[in-house]
Coordinates of C-alpha atoms in Angstrom, one line a residue:
X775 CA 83.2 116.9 46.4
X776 CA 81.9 120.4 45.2
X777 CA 84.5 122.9 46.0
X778 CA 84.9 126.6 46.9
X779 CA 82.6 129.0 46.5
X780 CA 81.3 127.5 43.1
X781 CA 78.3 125.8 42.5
X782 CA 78.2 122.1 40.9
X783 CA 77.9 123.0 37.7
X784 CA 80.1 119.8 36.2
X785 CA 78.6 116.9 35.8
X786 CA 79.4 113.4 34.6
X787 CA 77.8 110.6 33.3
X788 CA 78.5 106.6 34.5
X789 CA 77.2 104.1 31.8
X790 CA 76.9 100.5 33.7
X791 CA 75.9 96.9 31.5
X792 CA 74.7 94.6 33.8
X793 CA 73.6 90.9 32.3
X794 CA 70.0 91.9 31.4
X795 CA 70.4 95.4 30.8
X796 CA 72.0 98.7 30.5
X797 CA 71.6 101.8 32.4
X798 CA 73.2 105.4 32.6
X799 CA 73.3 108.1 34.8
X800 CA 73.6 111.8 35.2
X801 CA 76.1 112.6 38.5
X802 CA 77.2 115.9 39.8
X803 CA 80.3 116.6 41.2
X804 CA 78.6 116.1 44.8
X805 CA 78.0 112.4 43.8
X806 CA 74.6 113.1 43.8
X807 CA 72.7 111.2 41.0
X808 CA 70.4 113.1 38.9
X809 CA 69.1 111.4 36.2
X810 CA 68.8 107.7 35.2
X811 CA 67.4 105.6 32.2
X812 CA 67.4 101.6 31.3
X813 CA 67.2 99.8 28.6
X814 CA 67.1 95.9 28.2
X815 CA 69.5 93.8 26.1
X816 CA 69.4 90.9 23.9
X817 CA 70.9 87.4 25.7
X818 CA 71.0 83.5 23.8
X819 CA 71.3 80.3 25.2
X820 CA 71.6 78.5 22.0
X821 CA 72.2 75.1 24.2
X822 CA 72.6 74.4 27.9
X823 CA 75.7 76.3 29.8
X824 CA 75.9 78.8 26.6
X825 CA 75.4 82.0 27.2
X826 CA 75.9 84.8 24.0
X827 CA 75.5 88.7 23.3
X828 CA 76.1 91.2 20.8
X829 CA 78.5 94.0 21.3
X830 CA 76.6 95.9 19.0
X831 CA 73.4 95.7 20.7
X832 CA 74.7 96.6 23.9
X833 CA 76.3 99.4 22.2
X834 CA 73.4 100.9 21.0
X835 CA 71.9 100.3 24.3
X836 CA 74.7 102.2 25.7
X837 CA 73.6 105.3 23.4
X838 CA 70.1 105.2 24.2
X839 CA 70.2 105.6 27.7
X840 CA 73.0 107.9 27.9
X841 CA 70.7 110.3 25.8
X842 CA 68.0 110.2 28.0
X843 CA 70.1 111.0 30.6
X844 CA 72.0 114.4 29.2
X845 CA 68.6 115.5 28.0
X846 CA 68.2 119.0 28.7
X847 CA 71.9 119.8 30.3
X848 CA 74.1 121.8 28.7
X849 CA 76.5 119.4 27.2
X850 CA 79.4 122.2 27.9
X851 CA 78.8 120.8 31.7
X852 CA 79.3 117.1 31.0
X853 CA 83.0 117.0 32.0
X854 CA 83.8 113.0 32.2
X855 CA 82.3 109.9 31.0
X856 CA 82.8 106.1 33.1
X857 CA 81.7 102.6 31.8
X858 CA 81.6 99.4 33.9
X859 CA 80.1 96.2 32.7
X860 CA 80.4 92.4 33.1
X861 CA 83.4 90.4 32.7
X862 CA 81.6 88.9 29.2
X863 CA 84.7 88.3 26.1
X864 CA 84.0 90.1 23.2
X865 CA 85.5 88.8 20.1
X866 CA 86.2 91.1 17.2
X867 CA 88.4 90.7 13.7
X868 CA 91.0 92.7 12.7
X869 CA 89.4 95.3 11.2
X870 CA 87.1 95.6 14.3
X871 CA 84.0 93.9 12.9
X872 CA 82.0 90.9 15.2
X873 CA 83.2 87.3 15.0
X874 CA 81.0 84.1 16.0
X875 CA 81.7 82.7 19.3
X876 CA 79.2 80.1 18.3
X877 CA 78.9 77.0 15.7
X878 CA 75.8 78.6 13.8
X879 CA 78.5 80.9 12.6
X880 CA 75.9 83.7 13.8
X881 CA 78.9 87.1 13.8
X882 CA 76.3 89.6 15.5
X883 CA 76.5 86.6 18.9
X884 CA 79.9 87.8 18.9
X885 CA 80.2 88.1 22.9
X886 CA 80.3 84.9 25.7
X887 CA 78.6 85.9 28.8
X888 CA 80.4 86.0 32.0
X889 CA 77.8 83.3 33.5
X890 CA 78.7 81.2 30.2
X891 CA 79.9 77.5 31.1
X892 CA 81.2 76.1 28.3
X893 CA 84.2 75.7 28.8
X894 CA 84.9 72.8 31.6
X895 CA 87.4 70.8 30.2
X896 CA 89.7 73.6 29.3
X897 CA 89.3 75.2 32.9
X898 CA 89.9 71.9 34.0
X899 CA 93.2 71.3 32.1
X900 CA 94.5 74.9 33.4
X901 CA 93.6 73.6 37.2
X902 CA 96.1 70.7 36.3
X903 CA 98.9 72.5 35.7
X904 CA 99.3 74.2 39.2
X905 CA 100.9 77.3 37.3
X906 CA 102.2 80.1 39.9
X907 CA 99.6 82.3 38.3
X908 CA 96.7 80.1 40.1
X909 CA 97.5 81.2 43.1
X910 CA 96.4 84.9 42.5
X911 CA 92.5 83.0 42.1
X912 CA 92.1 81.6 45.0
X913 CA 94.0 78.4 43.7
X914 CA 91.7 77.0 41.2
X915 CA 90.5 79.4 37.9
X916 CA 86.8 79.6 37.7
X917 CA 85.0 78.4 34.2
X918 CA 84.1 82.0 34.3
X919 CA 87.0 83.6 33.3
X920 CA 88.6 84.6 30.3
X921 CA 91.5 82.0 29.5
X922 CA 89.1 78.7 29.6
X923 CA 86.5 80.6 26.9
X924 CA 90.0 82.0 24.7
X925 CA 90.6 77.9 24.6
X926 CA 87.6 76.8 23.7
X927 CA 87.5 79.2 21.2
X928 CA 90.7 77.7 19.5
X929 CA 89.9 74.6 20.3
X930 CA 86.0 74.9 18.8
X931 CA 85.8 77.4 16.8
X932 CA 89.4 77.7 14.8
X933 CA 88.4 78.7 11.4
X934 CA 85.2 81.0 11.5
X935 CA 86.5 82.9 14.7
X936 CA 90.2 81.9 16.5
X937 CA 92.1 82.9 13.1
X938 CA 90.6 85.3 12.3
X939 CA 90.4 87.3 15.6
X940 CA 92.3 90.3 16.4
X941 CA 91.0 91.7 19.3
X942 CA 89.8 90.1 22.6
X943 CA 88.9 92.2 24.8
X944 CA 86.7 92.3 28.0
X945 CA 83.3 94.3 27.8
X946 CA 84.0 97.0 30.1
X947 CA 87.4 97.7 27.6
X948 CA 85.4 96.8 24.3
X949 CA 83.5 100.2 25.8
X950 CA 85.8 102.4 26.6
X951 CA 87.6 101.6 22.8
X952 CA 84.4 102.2 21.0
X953 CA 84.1 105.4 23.0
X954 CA 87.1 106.7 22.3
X955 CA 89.2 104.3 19.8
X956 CA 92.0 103.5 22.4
X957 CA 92.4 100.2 22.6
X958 CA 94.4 100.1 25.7
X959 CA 93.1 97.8 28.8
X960 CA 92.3 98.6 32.2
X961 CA 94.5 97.1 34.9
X962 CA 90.9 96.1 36.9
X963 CA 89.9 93.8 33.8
X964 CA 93.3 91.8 32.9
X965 CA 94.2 91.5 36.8
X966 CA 91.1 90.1 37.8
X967 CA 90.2 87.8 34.6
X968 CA 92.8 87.5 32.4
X969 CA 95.9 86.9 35.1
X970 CA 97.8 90.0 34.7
X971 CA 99.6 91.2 37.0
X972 CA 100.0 94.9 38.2
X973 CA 103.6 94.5 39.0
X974 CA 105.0 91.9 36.6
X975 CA 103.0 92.2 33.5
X976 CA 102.0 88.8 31.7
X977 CA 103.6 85.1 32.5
X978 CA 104.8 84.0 29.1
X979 CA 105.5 80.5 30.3
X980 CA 101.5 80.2 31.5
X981 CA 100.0 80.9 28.1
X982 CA 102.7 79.0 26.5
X983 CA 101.9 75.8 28.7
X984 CA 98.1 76.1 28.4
X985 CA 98.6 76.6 24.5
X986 CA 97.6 79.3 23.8
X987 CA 101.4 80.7 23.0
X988 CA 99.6 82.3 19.9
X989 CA 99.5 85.8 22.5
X990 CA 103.2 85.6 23.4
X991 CA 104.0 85.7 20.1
X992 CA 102.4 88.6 19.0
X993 CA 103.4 90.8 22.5
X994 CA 99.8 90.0 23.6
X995 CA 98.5 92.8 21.2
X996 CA 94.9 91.0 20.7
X997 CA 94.4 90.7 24.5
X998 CA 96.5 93.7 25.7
X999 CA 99.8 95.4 26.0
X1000 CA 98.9 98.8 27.2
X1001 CA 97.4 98.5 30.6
X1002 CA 96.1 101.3 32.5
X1003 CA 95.0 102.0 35.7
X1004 CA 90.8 102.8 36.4
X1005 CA 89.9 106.2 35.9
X1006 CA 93.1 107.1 33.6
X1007 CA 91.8 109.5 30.8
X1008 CA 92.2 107.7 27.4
X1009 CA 93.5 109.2 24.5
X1010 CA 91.7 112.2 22.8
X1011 CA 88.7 111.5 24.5
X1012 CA 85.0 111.2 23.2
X1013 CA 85.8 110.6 19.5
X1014 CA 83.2 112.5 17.3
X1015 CA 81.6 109.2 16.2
X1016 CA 80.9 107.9 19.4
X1017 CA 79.9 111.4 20.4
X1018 CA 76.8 111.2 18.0
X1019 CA 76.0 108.1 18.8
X1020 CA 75.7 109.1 22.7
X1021 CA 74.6 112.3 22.0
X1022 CA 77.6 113.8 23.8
X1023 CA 80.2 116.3 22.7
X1024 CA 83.6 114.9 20.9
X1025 CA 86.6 115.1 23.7
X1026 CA 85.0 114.5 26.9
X1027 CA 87.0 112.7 29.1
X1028 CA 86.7 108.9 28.8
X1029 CA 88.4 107.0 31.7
X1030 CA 89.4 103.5 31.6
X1031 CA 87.1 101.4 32.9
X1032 CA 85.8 99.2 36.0
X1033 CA 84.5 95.4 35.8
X1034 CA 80.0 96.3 37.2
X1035 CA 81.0 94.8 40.7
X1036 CA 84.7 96.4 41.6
X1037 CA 82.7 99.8 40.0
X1038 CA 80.0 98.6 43.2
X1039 CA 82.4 98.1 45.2
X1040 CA 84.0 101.4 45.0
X1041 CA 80.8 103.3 45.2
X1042 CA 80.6 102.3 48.6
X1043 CA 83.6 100.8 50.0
X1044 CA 84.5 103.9 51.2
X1045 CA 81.5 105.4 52.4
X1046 CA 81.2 107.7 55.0
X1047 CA 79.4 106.4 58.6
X1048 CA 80.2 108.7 60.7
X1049 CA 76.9 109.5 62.9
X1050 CA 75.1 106.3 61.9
X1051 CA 76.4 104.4 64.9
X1052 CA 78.2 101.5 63.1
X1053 CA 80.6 99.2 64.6
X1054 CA 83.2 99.7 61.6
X1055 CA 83.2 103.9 62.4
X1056 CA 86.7 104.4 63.3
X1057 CA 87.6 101.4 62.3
X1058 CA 90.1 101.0 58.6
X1059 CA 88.4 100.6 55.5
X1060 CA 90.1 96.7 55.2
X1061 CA 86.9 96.2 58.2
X1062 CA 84.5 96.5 55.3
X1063 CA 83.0 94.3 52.9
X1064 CA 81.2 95.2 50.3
X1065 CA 78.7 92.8 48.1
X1066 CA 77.2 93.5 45.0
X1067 CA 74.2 91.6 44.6
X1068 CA 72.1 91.4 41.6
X1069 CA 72.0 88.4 38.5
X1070 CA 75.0 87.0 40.7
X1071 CA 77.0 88.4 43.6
X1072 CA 80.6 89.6 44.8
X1073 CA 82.2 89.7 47.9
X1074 CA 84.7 92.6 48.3
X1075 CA 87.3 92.7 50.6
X1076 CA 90.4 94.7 50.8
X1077 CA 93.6 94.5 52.6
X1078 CA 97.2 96.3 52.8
X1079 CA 98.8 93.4 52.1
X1080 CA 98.3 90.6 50.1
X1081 CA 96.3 87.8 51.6
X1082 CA 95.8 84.5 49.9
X1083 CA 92.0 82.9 50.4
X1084 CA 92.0 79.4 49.0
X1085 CA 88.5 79.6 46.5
X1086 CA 88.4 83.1 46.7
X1087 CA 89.7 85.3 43.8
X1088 CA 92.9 87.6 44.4
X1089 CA 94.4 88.4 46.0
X1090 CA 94.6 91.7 43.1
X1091 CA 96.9 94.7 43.6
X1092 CA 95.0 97.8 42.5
X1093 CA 92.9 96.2 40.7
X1094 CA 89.5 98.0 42.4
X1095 CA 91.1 100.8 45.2
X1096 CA 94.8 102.6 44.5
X1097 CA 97.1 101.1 46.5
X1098 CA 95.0 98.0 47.9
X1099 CA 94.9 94.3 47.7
X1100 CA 91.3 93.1 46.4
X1101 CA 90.0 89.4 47.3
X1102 CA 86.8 88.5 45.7
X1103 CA 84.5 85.9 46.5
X1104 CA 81.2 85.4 44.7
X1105 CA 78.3 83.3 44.6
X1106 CA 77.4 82.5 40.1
X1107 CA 73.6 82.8 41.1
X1108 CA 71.8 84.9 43.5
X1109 CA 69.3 86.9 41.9
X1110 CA 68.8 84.5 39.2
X1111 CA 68.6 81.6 40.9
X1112 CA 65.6 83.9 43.6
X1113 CA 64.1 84.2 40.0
X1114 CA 64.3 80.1 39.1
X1115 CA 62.7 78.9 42.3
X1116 CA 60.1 81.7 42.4
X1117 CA 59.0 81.6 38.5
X1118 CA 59.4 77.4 38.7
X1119 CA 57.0 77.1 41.3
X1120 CA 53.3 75.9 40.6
X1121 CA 52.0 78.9 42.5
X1122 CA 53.6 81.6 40.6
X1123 CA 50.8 82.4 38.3
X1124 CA 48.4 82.9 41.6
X1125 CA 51.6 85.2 42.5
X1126 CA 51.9 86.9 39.2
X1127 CA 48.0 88.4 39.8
X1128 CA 48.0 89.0 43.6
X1129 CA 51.0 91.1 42.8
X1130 CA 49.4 92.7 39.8
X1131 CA 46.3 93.6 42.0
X1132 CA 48.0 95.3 44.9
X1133 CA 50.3 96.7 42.5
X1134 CA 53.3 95.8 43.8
X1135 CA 56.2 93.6 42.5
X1136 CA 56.3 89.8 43.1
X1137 CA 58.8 90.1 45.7
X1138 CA 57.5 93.1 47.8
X1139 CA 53.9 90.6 47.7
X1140 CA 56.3 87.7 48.9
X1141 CA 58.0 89.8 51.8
X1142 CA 54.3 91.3 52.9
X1143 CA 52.8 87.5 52.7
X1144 CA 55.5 86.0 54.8
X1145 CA 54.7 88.6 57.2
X1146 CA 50.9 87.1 57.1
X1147 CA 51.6 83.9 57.8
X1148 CA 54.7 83.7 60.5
X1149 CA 52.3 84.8 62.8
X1150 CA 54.3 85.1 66.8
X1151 CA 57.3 83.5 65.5
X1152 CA 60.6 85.5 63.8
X1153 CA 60.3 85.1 59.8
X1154 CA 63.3 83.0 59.5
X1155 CA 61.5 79.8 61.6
X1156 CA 59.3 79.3 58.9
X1157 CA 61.9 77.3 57.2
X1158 CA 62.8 75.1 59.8
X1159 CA 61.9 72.3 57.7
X1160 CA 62.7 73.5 54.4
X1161 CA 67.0 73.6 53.5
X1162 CA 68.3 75.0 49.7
X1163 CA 71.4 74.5 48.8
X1164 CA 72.1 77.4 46.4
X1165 CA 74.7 75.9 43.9
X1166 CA 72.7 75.5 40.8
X1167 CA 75.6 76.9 39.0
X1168 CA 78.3 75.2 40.8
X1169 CA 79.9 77.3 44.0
X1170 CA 82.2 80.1 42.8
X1171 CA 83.5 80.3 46.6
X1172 CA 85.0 79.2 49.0
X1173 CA 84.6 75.5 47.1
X1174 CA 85.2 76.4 43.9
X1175 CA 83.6 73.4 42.2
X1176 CA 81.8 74.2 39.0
X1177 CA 80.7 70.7 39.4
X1178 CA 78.3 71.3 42.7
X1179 CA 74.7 71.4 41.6
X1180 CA 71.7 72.8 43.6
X1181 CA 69.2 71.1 46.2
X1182 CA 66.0 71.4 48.2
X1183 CA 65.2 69.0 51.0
X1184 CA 61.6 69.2 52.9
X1185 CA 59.4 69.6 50.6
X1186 CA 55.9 68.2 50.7
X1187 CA 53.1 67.6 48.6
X1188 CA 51.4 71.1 48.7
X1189 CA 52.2 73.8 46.2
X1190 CA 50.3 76.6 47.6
X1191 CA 51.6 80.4 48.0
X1192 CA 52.4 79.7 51.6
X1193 CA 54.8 76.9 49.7
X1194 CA 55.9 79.5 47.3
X1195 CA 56.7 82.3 50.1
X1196 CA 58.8 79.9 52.3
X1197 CA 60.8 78.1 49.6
X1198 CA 61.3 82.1 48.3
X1199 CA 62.5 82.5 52.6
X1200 CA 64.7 79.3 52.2
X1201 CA 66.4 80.3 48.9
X1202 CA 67.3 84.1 50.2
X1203 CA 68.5 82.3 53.6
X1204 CA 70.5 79.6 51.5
X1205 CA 72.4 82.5 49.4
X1206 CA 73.1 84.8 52.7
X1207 CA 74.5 81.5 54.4
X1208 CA 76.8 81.0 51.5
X1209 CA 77.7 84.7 51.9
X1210 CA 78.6 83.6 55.6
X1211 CA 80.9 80.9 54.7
X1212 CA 82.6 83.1 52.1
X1213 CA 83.4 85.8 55.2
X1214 CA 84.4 82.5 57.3
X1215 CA 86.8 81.7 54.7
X1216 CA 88.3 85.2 54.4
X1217 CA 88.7 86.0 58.3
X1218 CA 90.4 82.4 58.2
X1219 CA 93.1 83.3 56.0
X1220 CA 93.9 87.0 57.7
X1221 CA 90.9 89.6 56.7
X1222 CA 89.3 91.2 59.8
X1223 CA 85.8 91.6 58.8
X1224 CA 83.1 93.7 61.2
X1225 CA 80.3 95.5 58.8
X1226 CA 79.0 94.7 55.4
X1227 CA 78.1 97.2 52.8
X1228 CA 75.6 96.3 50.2
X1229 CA 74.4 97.5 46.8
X1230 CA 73.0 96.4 43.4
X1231 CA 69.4 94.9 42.9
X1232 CA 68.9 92.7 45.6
X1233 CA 70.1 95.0 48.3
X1234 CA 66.5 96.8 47.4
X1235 CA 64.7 93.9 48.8
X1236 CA 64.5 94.2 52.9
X1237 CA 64.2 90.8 53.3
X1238 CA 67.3 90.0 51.6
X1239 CA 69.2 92.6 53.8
X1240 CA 67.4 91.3 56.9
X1241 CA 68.7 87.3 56.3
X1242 CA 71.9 88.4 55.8
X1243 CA 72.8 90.6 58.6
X1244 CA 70.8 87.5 60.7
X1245 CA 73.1 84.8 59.3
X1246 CA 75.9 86.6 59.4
X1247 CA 75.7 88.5 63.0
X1248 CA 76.8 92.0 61.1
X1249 CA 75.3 95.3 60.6
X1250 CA 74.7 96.2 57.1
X1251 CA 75.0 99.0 55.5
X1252 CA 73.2 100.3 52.8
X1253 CA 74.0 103.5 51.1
X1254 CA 72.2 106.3 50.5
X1255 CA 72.5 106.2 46.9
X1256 CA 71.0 103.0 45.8
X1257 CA 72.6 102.8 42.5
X1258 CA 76.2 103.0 44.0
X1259 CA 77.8 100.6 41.1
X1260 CA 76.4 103.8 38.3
X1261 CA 78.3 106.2 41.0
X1262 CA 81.3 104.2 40.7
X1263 CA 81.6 104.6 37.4
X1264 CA 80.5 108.3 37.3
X1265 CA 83.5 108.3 39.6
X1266 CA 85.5 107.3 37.1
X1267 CA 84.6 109.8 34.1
X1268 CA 85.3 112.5 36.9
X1269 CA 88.9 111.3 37.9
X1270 CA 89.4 111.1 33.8
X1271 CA 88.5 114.8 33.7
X1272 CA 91.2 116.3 36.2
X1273 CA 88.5 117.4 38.2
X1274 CA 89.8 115.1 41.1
X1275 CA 92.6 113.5 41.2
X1276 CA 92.1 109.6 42.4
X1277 CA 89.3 107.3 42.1
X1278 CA 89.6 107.4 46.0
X1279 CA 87.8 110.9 45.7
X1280 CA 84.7 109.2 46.1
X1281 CA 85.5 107.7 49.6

């Protein structure tokens, strides 16, 4: 943190694209966040399971909020720059320019969301061939990643994009290029999505036998052969384009970048308890989960050696703390699918005004009426009657069946806000029992799990935080720095400025 006698007078800024929007933050070298801005971004669905964005867009996103947030420093100060973002693919020609991931041919949809579905039958075909790399996800490879959409592409979309494609990259590397024109990859991106792997570099024989032998060829140069590890400083830094367009000064340091979760994850991993009378003080940092909850949610668990969890993700050397194994389990819809059962309901218009009136957002109303009406009993009885099963967008873990779909049993015939405010209860409860067989399935295969550590948009909501330290019989921790995941990237620009020396810094 701050040393010697001086005062923190460096700063850095940590740039972090969720799925709805963008935000950036001012960060002194305490880890103290002192400024912050949003701004929204542009999503399609142009049919069912399709899920589109334009790098451009979010880039200018990226420059708006980052100029809010520098206002008034003295840019001589601003010592590093971080990005994370979500593991969306963003296609780009040769010459750099946007492609069409899409058959309306539309170049400026040149990016397919992480939550994008599309491509089932090519993540189905790569489940088939039981390649060695498949054990490194949990056994099965999620729809989500980035192999099944590079298939579809080919497979779909041939002669307005695959051909004519140079680069592939993730977002959160797609970032870090435009800020700085390197286009090398960061180790948390390819390991985690893309089946890298930190010690043995790409399988040739599993691109080859998915067909898609087109990167082996080429020494992988469209979807990476200079791999670096989070935090490294790239090139030259800040070039003076990107400098404008941020409103920065050309050379900062740029570090290679996080995926939004693992940058979550190490914003609070490695907190510090001590004093707060937690169970995991004293106890290693492998005790600790961390889960990033917003649009969807991760699980974060890390270990000293590698441990395999069938369904859940990793296990990934490196890939989020130096010198740790990373398994992640996740859940494809959390906030999102709080959002569908809440906005779908027939009393959500009454909702919509009460809230308006009181001045207070739909969910702080919801918490505050369920309070009303649970009268003697704890809050969680009220849905003794009423089960959800939460995979409306198939389970990412422990199951991982894309196939699963989503259910509500005990419903009635009423559709009044008490209806509303318990299927809200039933739907919060549904996602934090999912979260408990996810921790089931880790301590089964060898993690040792005591406290959870939560951050991102849903960990703002009390109720949420309540149901899950219920279900799963753990303290949670919250930290106190809400918006840990733009720390974590802040974290990042620092460690790419030589001001500290790991990542780990921010433990």
């Amino acid at each position: 943190m701050s040393g010697g006698e001086q005062k923190p007078e460096r700063y850095y800024v940590g740039v972090d694209v969720g799925t709805g929007s963008v935000r950036a933050a001012l960060v002194d070298q305490g880890g103290v966040l002192l400024a912050f801005a949003d701004q929204p971004i542009k999503k399609w669905e142009p049919q069912f399971n399709h899920h589109e964005q334009s790098s451009e867009d979010i880039w200018a996103a990226c420059c708006v909020v980052t100029k809010k947030v520098v206002q008034g420093i003295d840019l001589n100060q601003i010592r590093g720059l971080g990005f994370d973002a979500t593991c969306s693919l963003v296609v780009l020609d040769k010459q750099f320019h946007p492609l069409p991931v899409n058959q309306e041919g539309d170049s400026h949809r040149n990016v397919i969301m992480w939550l994008d579905h599309r491509a089932v039958s090519q993540v189905n075909r790569i489940n088939e061939t039981k390649h060695s790399v498949l054990q490194y996800v949990g056994g099965v490879m999620s729809v989500e990643m980035q192999a099944p959409k590079l298939l579809w592409l080919k497979e779909n979309l041939r002669e307005i994009c695959w051909d004519k494609a140079g680069h592939f990259f993730d977002l959160p590397d797609f970032l870090s290029w435009k800020a700085t024109g390197v286009t090398a990859r960061s180790l948390c991106s390819l390991v985690c999505k893309w089946t890298y792997s930190a010690e043995k570099g790409w399988d040739d024989s599993f691109w080859k036998m998915i067909g898609l032998e087109d990167f082996v060829a080429d020494n992988y140069s469209k979807i990476g052969n200079q791999v670096l590890p989070p935090g490294a400083s790239l090139g030259n830094g800040l070039t003076p384009e990107a400098a404008r367009d941020l409103g920065l000064l050309p050379g900062i340091a740029v570090a290679a970048s996080l995926i939004d979760a693992h940058a979550g994850g190490l914003g609070v991993i490695g907190a510090d308890v001590r004093g707060h009378g937690l169970i995991c003080e004293g106890q290693p940092v492998t005790s600790r989960l961390a889960v990033i909850c917003g649009t969807s949610s991760c699980h974060m668990g890390i270990s000293k050696d590698p441990i395999f969890v069938p369904g859940v993700w990793g296990p990934y050397f490196s890939a989020m703390v130096p010198g740790f194994w990373l398994n992640e389990g996740g859940q494809s819809v959390t906030g999102k699918l709080i959002d569908h059962m809440v906005q779908g309901h027939a009393a959500f218009p009454e909702l919509q005004v009460k809230a308006t009136a009181r001045c207070q957002s739909i969910y702080a109303y919801l918490n505050s009426h369920l309070d009303l009406i649970k009268k003697a009993q704890p809050v969680g009885f009220l849905t003794v009657d009423l089960h959800v099963w939460p995979d409306f967008h198939g389970n990412r873990s422990p199951l991982a069946d894309l196939t699963l779909k989503g259910m509500v049993t005990g419903l009635k015939l009423s559709q009044d806000l008490d209806d509303l405010a318990i299927l809200y209860l039933a739907t919060v409860q549904a996602i934090a029992l999912g979260t408990r067989f996810i921790i089931e399935a880790m301590e089964a295969a060898g993690h040792s799990i005591s406290t959870l550590f939560l951050c991102g948009g849903l960990s703002k909501n009390p109720l949420f935080v309540q149901m899950h330290a219920d279900i799963t019989g753990m303290p949670v921790g919250l930290s106190q720095e809400v918006e840990s995941v733009l720390v974590g990237a802040a974290v990042l620009g620092a460690c790419a400025s030589g001001d500290f020396a790991s990542v780990q810094w921010g433990k």
